[in-house]
mmCIF file with all atom_site columns, C-alpha atoms in Angstrom:
data_model
loop_
_atom_site.group_PDB
_atom_site.id
_atom_site.type_symbol
_atom_site.label_atom_id
_atom_site.label_alt_id
_atom_site.label_comp_id
_atom_site.label_asym_id
_atom_site.label_entity_id
_atom_site.label_seq_id
_atom_site.pdbx_PDB_ins_code
_atom_site.Cartn_x
_atom_site.Cartn_y
_atom_site.Cartn_z
_atom_site.occupancy
_atom_site.B_iso_or_equiv
_atom_site.pdbx_formal_charge
_atom_site.auth_seq_id
_atom_site.auth_comp_id
_atom_site.auth_asym_id
_atom_site.auth_atom_id
_atom_site.pdbx_PDB_model_num
ATOM 1   C CA . UNK A 1 1   ? 1.578   14.777  9.762   1.00 55.00 ? 1   UNK A CA 1
ATOM 2   C CA . UNK A 1 2   ? 3.196   14.350  13.164  1.00 57.00 ? 2   UNK A CA 1
ATOM 3   C CA . UNK A 1 3   ? 6.917   13.883  13.661  1.00 58.00 ? 3   UNK A CA 1
ATOM 4   C CA . UNK A 1 4   ? 6.286   10.385  15.104  1.00 59.00 ? 4   UNK A CA 1
ATOM 5   C CA . UNK A 1 5   ? 4.255   9.310   12.045  1.00 54.00 ? 5   UNK A CA 1
ATOM 6   C CA . UNK A 1 6   ? 6.907   10.652  9.687   1.00 53.00 ? 6   UNK A CA 1
ATOM 7   C CA . UNK A 1 7   ? 9.603   8.787   11.648  1.00 54.00 ? 7   UNK A CA 1
ATOM 8   C CA . UNK A 1 8   ? 7.704   5.506   11.292  1.00 53.00 ? 8   UNK A CA 1
ATOM 9   C CA . UNK A 1 9   ? 7.293   6.064   7.518   1.00 53.00 ? 9   UNK A CA 1
ATOM 10  C CA . UNK A 1 10  ? 11.014  6.732   7.084   1.00 52.00 ? 10  UNK A CA 1
ATOM 11  C CA . UNK A 1 11  ? 11.926  3.686   9.222   1.00 55.00 ? 11  UNK A CA 1
ATOM 12  C CA . UNK A 1 12  ? 9.658   1.394   7.154   1.00 54.00 ? 12  UNK A CA 1
ATOM 13  C CA . UNK A 1 13  ? 11.205  2.666   3.924   1.00 52.00 ? 13  UNK A CA 1
ATOM 14  C CA . UNK A 1 14  ? 14.735  2.085   5.220   1.00 53.00 ? 14  UNK A CA 1
ATOM 15  C CA . UNK A 1 15  ? 13.889  -1.409  6.454   1.00 51.00 ? 15  UNK A CA 1
ATOM 16  C CA . UNK A 1 16  ? 12.141  -2.339  3.210   1.00 49.00 ? 16  UNK A CA 1
ATOM 17  C CA . UNK A 1 17  ? 15.270  -1.504  1.201   1.00 47.00 ? 17  UNK A CA 1
ATOM 18  C CA . UNK A 1 18  ? 17.126  -4.280  3.014   1.00 46.00 ? 18  UNK A CA 1
ATOM 19  C CA . UNK A 1 19  ? 14.353  -6.854  2.574   1.00 45.00 ? 19  UNK A CA 1
ATOM 20  C CA . UNK A 1 20  ? 16.073  -8.396  -0.421  1.00 41.00 ? 20  UNK A CA 1
ATOM 21  C CA . UNK A 1 21  ? 19.596  -9.364  -1.301  1.00 41.00 ? 21  UNK A CA 1
ATOM 22  C CA . UNK A 1 22  ? 18.547  -11.253 -4.434  1.00 43.00 ? 22  UNK A CA 1
ATOM 23  C CA . UNK A 1 23  ? 17.517  -9.850  -7.775  1.00 46.00 ? 23  UNK A CA 1
ATOM 24  C CA . UNK A 1 24  ? 15.137  -10.490 -10.622 1.00 51.00 ? 24  UNK A CA 1
ATOM 25  C CA . UNK A 1 25  ? 12.389  -13.101 -10.379 1.00 56.00 ? 25  UNK A CA 1
ATOM 26  C CA . UNK A 1 26  ? 14.104  -14.652 -7.321  1.00 66.00 ? 26  UNK A CA 1
ATOM 27  C CA . UNK A 1 27  ? 13.351  -11.528 -5.286  1.00 77.00 ? 27  UNK A CA 1
ATOM 28  C CA . UNK A 1 28  ? 12.309  -12.145 -1.698  1.00 90.00 ? 28  UNK A CA 1
ATOM 29  C CA . UNK A 1 29  ? 10.605  -8.806  -1.277  1.00 92.00 ? 29  UNK A CA 1
ATOM 30  C CA . UNK A 1 30  ? 10.423  -5.145  -2.120  1.00 96.00 ? 30  UNK A CA 1
ATOM 31  C CA . UNK A 1 31  ? 9.530   -1.708  -0.828  1.00 98.00 ? 31  UNK A CA 1
ATOM 32  C CA . UNK A 1 32  ? 7.256   0.881   -2.387  1.00 98.00 ? 32  UNK A CA 1
ATOM 33  C CA . UNK A 1 33  ? 6.096   4.484   -2.198  1.00 99.00 ? 33  UNK A CA 1
ATOM 34  C CA . UNK A 1 34  ? 2.716   5.549   -3.573  1.00 99.00 ? 34  UNK A CA 1
ATOM 35  C CA . UNK A 1 35  ? 0.280   8.353   -4.171  1.00 99.00 ? 35  UNK A CA 1
ATOM 36  C CA . UNK A 1 36  ? -3.376  7.397   -4.565  1.00 98.00 ? 36  UNK A CA 1
ATOM 37  C CA . UNK A 1 37  ? -6.044  9.770   -5.805  1.00 99.00 ? 37  UNK A CA 1
ATOM 38  C CA . UNK A 1 38  ? -9.419  8.294   -4.989  1.00 98.00 ? 38  UNK A CA 1
ATOM 39  C CA . UNK A 1 39  ? -12.781 8.798   -3.357  1.00 97.00 ? 39  UNK A CA 1
ATOM 40  C CA . UNK A 1 40  ? -14.502 8.321   -0.039  1.00 95.00 ? 40  UNK A CA 1
ATOM 41  C CA . UNK A 1 41  ? -17.910 6.844   -0.873  1.00 94.00 ? 41  UNK A CA 1
ATOM 42  C CA . UNK A 1 42  ? -20.778 6.226   1.539   1.00 89.00 ? 42  UNK A CA 1
ATOM 43  C CA . UNK A 1 43  ? -23.675 5.100   -0.623  1.00 80.00 ? 43  UNK A CA 1
ATOM 44  C CA . UNK A 1 44  ? -25.222 8.559   -0.790  1.00 84.00 ? 44  UNK A CA 1
ATOM 45  C CA . UNK A 1 45  ? -22.293 10.353  -2.334  1.00 90.00 ? 45  UNK A CA 1
ATOM 46  C CA . UNK A 1 46  ? -18.568 10.632  -2.608  1.00 93.00 ? 46  UNK A CA 1
ATOM 47  C CA . UNK A 1 47  ? -15.755 13.106  -2.126  1.00 95.00 ? 47  UNK A CA 1
ATOM 48  C CA . UNK A 1 48  ? -12.278 13.234  -3.635  1.00 98.00 ? 48  UNK A CA 1
ATOM 49  C CA . UNK A 1 49  ? -9.458  11.901  -1.467  1.00 98.00 ? 49  UNK A CA 1
ATOM 50  C CA . UNK A 1 50  ? -5.701  11.485  -1.588  1.00 98.00 ? 50  UNK A CA 1
ATOM 51  C CA . UNK A 1 51  ? -3.674  8.738   0.108   1.00 98.00 ? 51  UNK A CA 1
ATOM 52  C CA . UNK A 1 52  ? 0.139   8.925   0.252   1.00 98.00 ? 52  UNK A CA 1
ATOM 53  C CA . UNK A 1 53  ? 2.452   6.437   1.891   1.00 98.00 ? 53  UNK A CA 1
ATOM 54  C CA . UNK A 1 54  ? 4.942   3.646   1.668   1.00 98.00 ? 54  UNK A CA 1
ATOM 55  C CA . UNK A 1 55  ? 5.562   0.120   2.778   1.00 98.00 ? 55  UNK A CA 1
ATOM 56  C CA . UNK A 1 56  ? 7.274   -3.146  2.138   1.00 97.00 ? 56  UNK A CA 1
ATOM 57  C CA . UNK A 1 57  ? 6.509   -6.794  1.466   1.00 97.00 ? 57  UNK A CA 1
ATOM 58  C CA . UNK A 1 58  ? 8.563   -9.901  2.072   1.00 97.00 ? 58  UNK A CA 1
ATOM 59  C CA . UNK A 1 59  ? 7.842   -13.132 0.198   1.00 95.00 ? 59  UNK A CA 1
ATOM 60  C CA . UNK A 1 60  ? 7.812   -16.046 2.633   1.00 96.00 ? 60  UNK A CA 1
ATOM 61  C CA . UNK A 1 61  ? 6.831   -18.985 0.398   1.00 95.00 ? 61  UNK A CA 1
ATOM 62  C CA . UNK A 1 62  ? 6.800   -18.861 -3.400  1.00 92.00 ? 62  UNK A CA 1
ATOM 63  C CA . UNK A 1 63  ? 4.488   -15.900 -4.176  1.00 94.00 ? 63  UNK A CA 1
ATOM 64  C CA . UNK A 1 64  ? 2.941   -15.706 -0.696  1.00 97.00 ? 64  UNK A CA 1
ATOM 65  C CA . UNK A 1 65  ? 3.942   -12.555 1.139   1.00 97.00 ? 65  UNK A CA 1
ATOM 66  C CA . UNK A 1 66  ? 3.478   -10.499 4.284   1.00 98.00 ? 66  UNK A CA 1
ATOM 67  C CA . UNK A 1 67  ? 3.902   -6.781  4.550   1.00 98.00 ? 67  UNK A CA 1
ATOM 68  C CA . UNK A 1 68  ? 3.063   -3.515  6.147   1.00 98.00 ? 68  UNK A CA 1
ATOM 69  C CA . UNK A 1 69  ? 2.578   0.089   5.196   1.00 98.00 ? 69  UNK A CA 1
ATOM 70  C CA . UNK A 1 70  ? 1.868   3.464   6.679   1.00 98.00 ? 70  UNK A CA 1
ATOM 71  C CA . UNK A 1 71  ? 0.408   6.558   5.101   1.00 98.00 ? 71  UNK A CA 1
ATOM 72  C CA . UNK A 1 72  ? -1.865  9.576   5.303   1.00 98.00 ? 72  UNK A CA 1
ATOM 73  C CA . UNK A 1 73  ? -5.401  9.657   3.840   1.00 98.00 ? 73  UNK A CA 1
ATOM 74  C CA . UNK A 1 74  ? -7.523  12.767  3.584   1.00 97.00 ? 74  UNK A CA 1
ATOM 75  C CA . UNK A 1 75  ? -9.846  14.884  1.477   1.00 96.00 ? 75  UNK A CA 1
ATOM 76  C CA . UNK A 1 76  ? -8.051  16.571  -1.414  1.00 96.00 ? 76  UNK A CA 1
ATOM 77  C CA . UNK A 1 77  ? -9.565  19.952  -0.468  1.00 95.00 ? 77  UNK A CA 1
ATOM 78  C CA . UNK A 1 78  ? -8.097  19.797  3.049   1.00 95.00 ? 78  UNK A CA 1
ATOM 79  C CA . UNK A 1 79  ? -5.455  17.072  3.286   1.00 95.00 ? 79  UNK A CA 1
ATOM 80  C CA . UNK A 1 80  ? -4.541  18.202  6.808   1.00 95.00 ? 80  UNK A CA 1
ATOM 81  C CA . UNK A 1 81  ? -8.042  17.081  7.912   1.00 96.00 ? 81  UNK A CA 1
ATOM 82  C CA . UNK A 1 82  ? -7.106  13.479  7.111   1.00 97.00 ? 82  UNK A CA 1
ATOM 83  C CA . UNK A 1 83  ? -5.831  10.637  9.264   1.00 97.00 ? 83  UNK A CA 1
ATOM 84  C CA . UNK A 1 84  ? -2.981  8.178   9.431   1.00 98.00 ? 84  UNK A CA 1
ATOM 85  C CA . UNK A 1 85  ? -3.432  4.637   8.110   1.00 98.00 ? 85  UNK A CA 1
ATOM 86  C CA . UNK A 1 86  ? -1.346  1.673   9.272   1.00 98.00 ? 86  UNK A CA 1
ATOM 87  C CA . UNK A 1 87  ? -1.863  -1.722  7.596   1.00 98.00 ? 87  UNK A CA 1
ATOM 88  C CA . UNK A 1 88  ? -0.571  -5.268  8.022   1.00 98.00 ? 88  UNK A CA 1
ATOM 89  C CA . UNK A 1 89  ? -1.323  -7.445  4.998   1.00 98.00 ? 89  UNK A CA 1
ATOM 90  C CA . UNK A 1 90  ? -1.008  -10.803 3.386   1.00 98.00 ? 90  UNK A CA 1
ATOM 91  C CA . UNK A 1 91  ? -0.451  -10.935 -0.363  1.00 98.00 ? 91  UNK A CA 1
ATOM 92  C CA . UNK A 1 92  ? 0.078   -13.259 -3.269  1.00 98.00 ? 92  UNK A CA 1
ATOM 93  C CA . UNK A 1 93  ? 2.363   -12.321 -6.162  1.00 96.00 ? 93  UNK A CA 1
ATOM 94  C CA . UNK A 1 94  ? 1.958   -14.192 -9.461  1.00 96.00 ? 94  UNK A CA 1
ATOM 95  C CA . UNK A 1 95  ? 5.697   -14.110 -10.185 1.00 91.00 ? 95  UNK A CA 1
ATOM 96  C CA . UNK A 1 96  ? 5.560   -16.395 -13.232 1.00 89.00 ? 96  UNK A CA 1
ATOM 97  C CA . UNK A 1 97  ? 2.706   -14.557 -14.971 1.00 88.00 ? 97  UNK A CA 1
ATOM 98  C CA . UNK A 1 98  ? 5.008   -13.442 -17.804 1.00 89.00 ? 98  UNK A CA 1
ATOM 99  C CA . UNK A 1 99  ? 8.060   -15.100 -19.328 1.00 89.00 ? 99  UNK A CA 1
ATOM 100 C CA . UNK A 1 100 ? 10.234  -12.034 -18.712 1.00 90.00 ? 100 UNK A CA 1
ATOM 101 C CA . UNK A 1 101 ? 9.125   -11.678 -15.082 1.00 90.00 ? 101 UNK A CA 1
ATOM 102 C CA . UNK A 1 102 ? 8.820   -7.928  -15.591 1.00 95.00 ? 102 UNK A CA 1
ATOM 103 C CA . UNK A 1 103 ? 5.061   -7.803  -14.966 1.00 97.00 ? 103 UNK A CA 1
ATOM 104 C CA . UNK A 1 104 ? 4.039   -9.290  -11.613 1.00 96.00 ? 104 UNK A CA 1
ATOM 105 C CA . UNK A 1 105 ? 0.306   -9.148  -10.773 1.00 98.00 ? 105 UNK A CA 1
ATOM 106 C CA . UNK A 1 106 ? -0.655  -9.369  -7.093  1.00 98.00 ? 106 UNK A CA 1
ATOM 107 C CA . UNK A 1 107 ? -3.622  -9.435  -4.719  1.00 99.00 ? 107 UNK A CA 1
ATOM 108 C CA . UNK A 1 108 ? -3.500  -8.191  -1.144  1.00 98.00 ? 108 UNK A CA 1
ATOM 109 C CA . UNK A 1 109 ? -5.672  -7.788  1.911   1.00 98.00 ? 109 UNK A CA 1
ATOM 110 C CA . UNK A 1 110 ? -5.475  -7.437  5.654   1.00 98.00 ? 110 UNK A CA 1
ATOM 111 C CA . UNK A 1 111 ? -5.979  -5.362  8.780   1.00 98.00 ? 111 UNK A CA 1
ATOM 112 C CA . UNK A 1 112 ? -5.894  -1.566  8.882   1.00 98.00 ? 112 UNK A CA 1
ATOM 113 C CA . UNK A 1 113 ? -5.825  1.011   11.640  1.00 98.00 ? 113 UNK A CA 1
ATOM 114 C CA . UNK A 1 114 ? -6.968  4.600   11.115  1.00 97.00 ? 114 UNK A CA 1
ATOM 115 C CA . UNK A 1 115 ? -5.547  7.033   13.660  1.00 97.00 ? 115 UNK A CA 1
ATOM 116 C CA . UNK A 1 116 ? -5.529  10.701  14.525  1.00 95.00 ? 116 UNK A CA 1
ATOM 117 C CA . UNK A 1 117 ? -6.947  11.835  17.879  1.00 94.00 ? 117 UNK A CA 1
ATOM 118 C CA . UNK A 1 118 ? -8.641  8.437   18.213  1.00 93.00 ? 118 UNK A CA 1
ATOM 119 C CA . UNK A 1 119 ? -8.476  5.211   16.248  1.00 95.00 ? 119 UNK A CA 1
ATOM 120 C CA . UNK A 1 120 ? -10.626 2.825   14.216  1.00 96.00 ? 120 UNK A CA 1
ATOM 121 C CA . UNK A 1 121 ? -9.902  -0.734  13.148  1.00 96.00 ? 121 UNK A CA 1
ATOM 122 C CA . UNK A 1 122 ? -10.809 -2.070  9.742   1.00 97.00 ? 122 UNK A CA 1
ATOM 123 C CA . UNK A 1 123 ? -9.661  -3.945  6.724   1.00 97.00 ? 123 UNK A CA 1
ATOM 124 C CA . UNK A 1 124 ? -8.347  -3.421  3.235   1.00 98.00 ? 124 UNK A CA 1
ATOM 125 C CA . UNK A 1 125 ? -8.204  -5.366  0.010   1.00 98.00 ? 125 UNK A CA 1
ATOM 126 C CA . UNK A 1 126 ? -6.957  -4.765  -3.481  1.00 98.00 ? 126 UNK A CA 1
ATOM 127 C CA . UNK A 1 127 ? -4.763  -5.822  -6.329  1.00 98.00 ? 127 UNK A CA 1
ATOM 128 C CA . UNK A 1 128 ? -2.518  -4.561  -9.055  1.00 98.00 ? 128 UNK A CA 1
ATOM 129 C CA . UNK A 1 129 ? 0.790   -5.047  -10.818 1.00 98.00 ? 129 UNK A CA 1
ATOM 130 C CA . UNK A 1 130 ? 4.441   -4.307  -10.315 1.00 97.00 ? 130 UNK A CA 1
ATOM 131 C CA . UNK A 1 131 ? 6.178   -3.593  -13.622 1.00 98.00 ? 131 UNK A CA 1
ATOM 132 C CA . UNK A 1 132 ? 9.947   -3.984  -13.168 1.00 96.00 ? 132 UNK A CA 1
ATOM 133 C CA . UNK A 1 133 ? 11.419  -1.806  -15.931 1.00 95.00 ? 133 UNK A CA 1
ATOM 134 C CA . UNK A 1 134 ? 14.882  -2.132  -14.321 1.00 95.00 ? 134 UNK A CA 1
ATOM 135 C CA . UNK A 1 135 ? 16.242  -4.929  -12.144 1.00 92.00 ? 135 UNK A CA 1
ATOM 136 C CA . UNK A 1 136 ? 15.700  -3.004  -8.915  1.00 95.00 ? 136 UNK A CA 1
ATOM 137 C CA . UNK A 1 137 ? 13.204  -0.253  -9.873  1.00 98.00 ? 137 UNK A CA 1
ATOM 138 C CA . UNK A 1 138 ? 9.613   -0.649  -10.973 1.00 98.00 ? 138 UNK A CA 1
ATOM 139 C CA . UNK A 1 139 ? 6.233   0.978   -11.420 1.00 99.00 ? 139 UNK A CA 1
ATOM 140 C CA . UNK A 1 140 ? 3.465   -0.095  -9.031  1.00 99.00 ? 140 UNK A CA 1
ATOM 141 C CA . UNK A 1 141 ? -0.178  0.279   -10.132 1.00 99.00 ? 141 UNK A CA 1
ATOM 142 C CA . UNK A 1 142 ? -2.867  -0.791  -7.681  1.00 99.00 ? 142 UNK A CA 1
ATOM 143 C CA . UNK A 1 143 ? -6.496  -0.387  -6.639  1.00 99.00 ? 143 UNK A CA 1
ATOM 144 C CA . UNK A 1 144 ? -7.040  -0.546  -2.862  1.00 98.00 ? 144 UNK A CA 1
ATOM 145 C CA . UNK A 1 145 ? -10.198 -0.216  -0.729  1.00 98.00 ? 145 UNK A CA 1
ATOM 146 C CA . UNK A 1 146 ? -10.184 0.535   3.024   1.00 97.00 ? 146 UNK A CA 1
ATOM 147 C CA . UNK A 1 147 ? -13.210 0.142   5.327   1.00 96.00 ? 147 UNK A CA 1
ATOM 148 C CA . UNK A 1 148 ? -13.176 0.994   9.065   1.00 95.00 ? 148 UNK A CA 1
ATOM 149 C CA . UNK A 1 149 ? -15.478 -0.068  11.921  1.00 92.00 ? 149 UNK A CA 1
ATOM 150 C CA . UNK A 1 150 ? -16.410 3.495   12.945  1.00 83.00 ? 150 UNK A CA 1
ATOM 151 C CA . UNK A 1 151 ? -17.870 4.210   9.500   1.00 79.00 ? 151 UNK A CA 1
ATOM 152 C CA . UNK A 1 152 ? -18.690 0.846   7.924   1.00 78.00 ? 152 UNK A CA 1
ATOM 153 C CA . UNK A 1 153 ? -20.782 2.301   5.104   1.00 86.00 ? 153 UNK A CA 1
ATOM 154 C CA . UNK A 1 154 ? -17.835 4.412   3.904   1.00 92.00 ? 154 UNK A CA 1
ATOM 155 C CA . UNK A 1 155 ? -15.274 2.977   1.499   1.00 95.00 ? 155 UNK A CA 1
ATOM 156 C CA . UNK A 1 156 ? -11.963 4.733   0.905   1.00 96.00 ? 156 UNK A CA 1
ATOM 157 C CA . UNK A 1 157 ? -11.108 3.634   -2.630  1.00 97.00 ? 157 UNK A CA 1
ATOM 158 C CA . UNK A 1 158 ? -7.739  4.633   -4.051  1.00 98.00 ? 158 UNK A CA 1
ATOM 159 C CA . UNK A 1 159 ? -6.045  4.234   -7.424  1.00 99.00 ? 159 UNK A CA 1
ATOM 160 C CA . UNK A 1 160 ? -2.386  3.945   -6.488  1.00 99.00 ? 160 UNK A CA 1
ATOM 161 C CA . UNK A 1 161 ? 0.573   4.885   -8.640  1.00 99.00 ? 161 UNK A CA 1
ATOM 162 C CA . UNK A 1 162 ? 3.950   4.316   -7.122  1.00 98.00 ? 162 UNK A CA 1
ATOM 163 C CA . UNK A 1 163 ? 7.598   3.415   -7.235  1.00 99.00 ? 163 UNK A CA 1
ATOM 164 C CA . UNK A 1 164 ? 8.653   -0.111  -6.270  1.00 98.00 ? 164 UNK A CA 1
ATOM 165 C CA . UNK A 1 165 ? 12.247  -0.907  -5.356  1.00 97.00 ? 165 UNK A CA 1
ATOM 166 C CA . UNK A 1 166 ? 14.217  -4.022  -4.403  1.00 93.00 ? 166 UNK A CA 1
#
């Protein structure tokens, strides 16, 4: 991973910490870090992949949110053969799904950019839950699929496990 990419990841994490000054179910946003074992599938086969990264989301109206993330996605056998992924997303968080507000399901989708020596535009979609086991710390579980214009028959499907913070 290049020094520039790492700098952007660190900057996003720092900025996402300050997204919210409120707590509990009144939260206006959160940051997260994730690791996502998954697979690159292209109809004829698949290969194991790993996606690591972080991002943040701000809630702009009720459960409606906007966010961004950056990460690295590559084959598990040779992670250094992977590529950077930058995404800008919209999301909806079902904040009143449980009485305690500890479990917050969400759906998300948006634009993605794959980059290394060149670039490819695409999209992503997914969904999952944030489980807030403490006021400011939670577990994030998510399924996310990325598709890019340079290889439209290939889906990069990841099963994310991460740390959410607000």
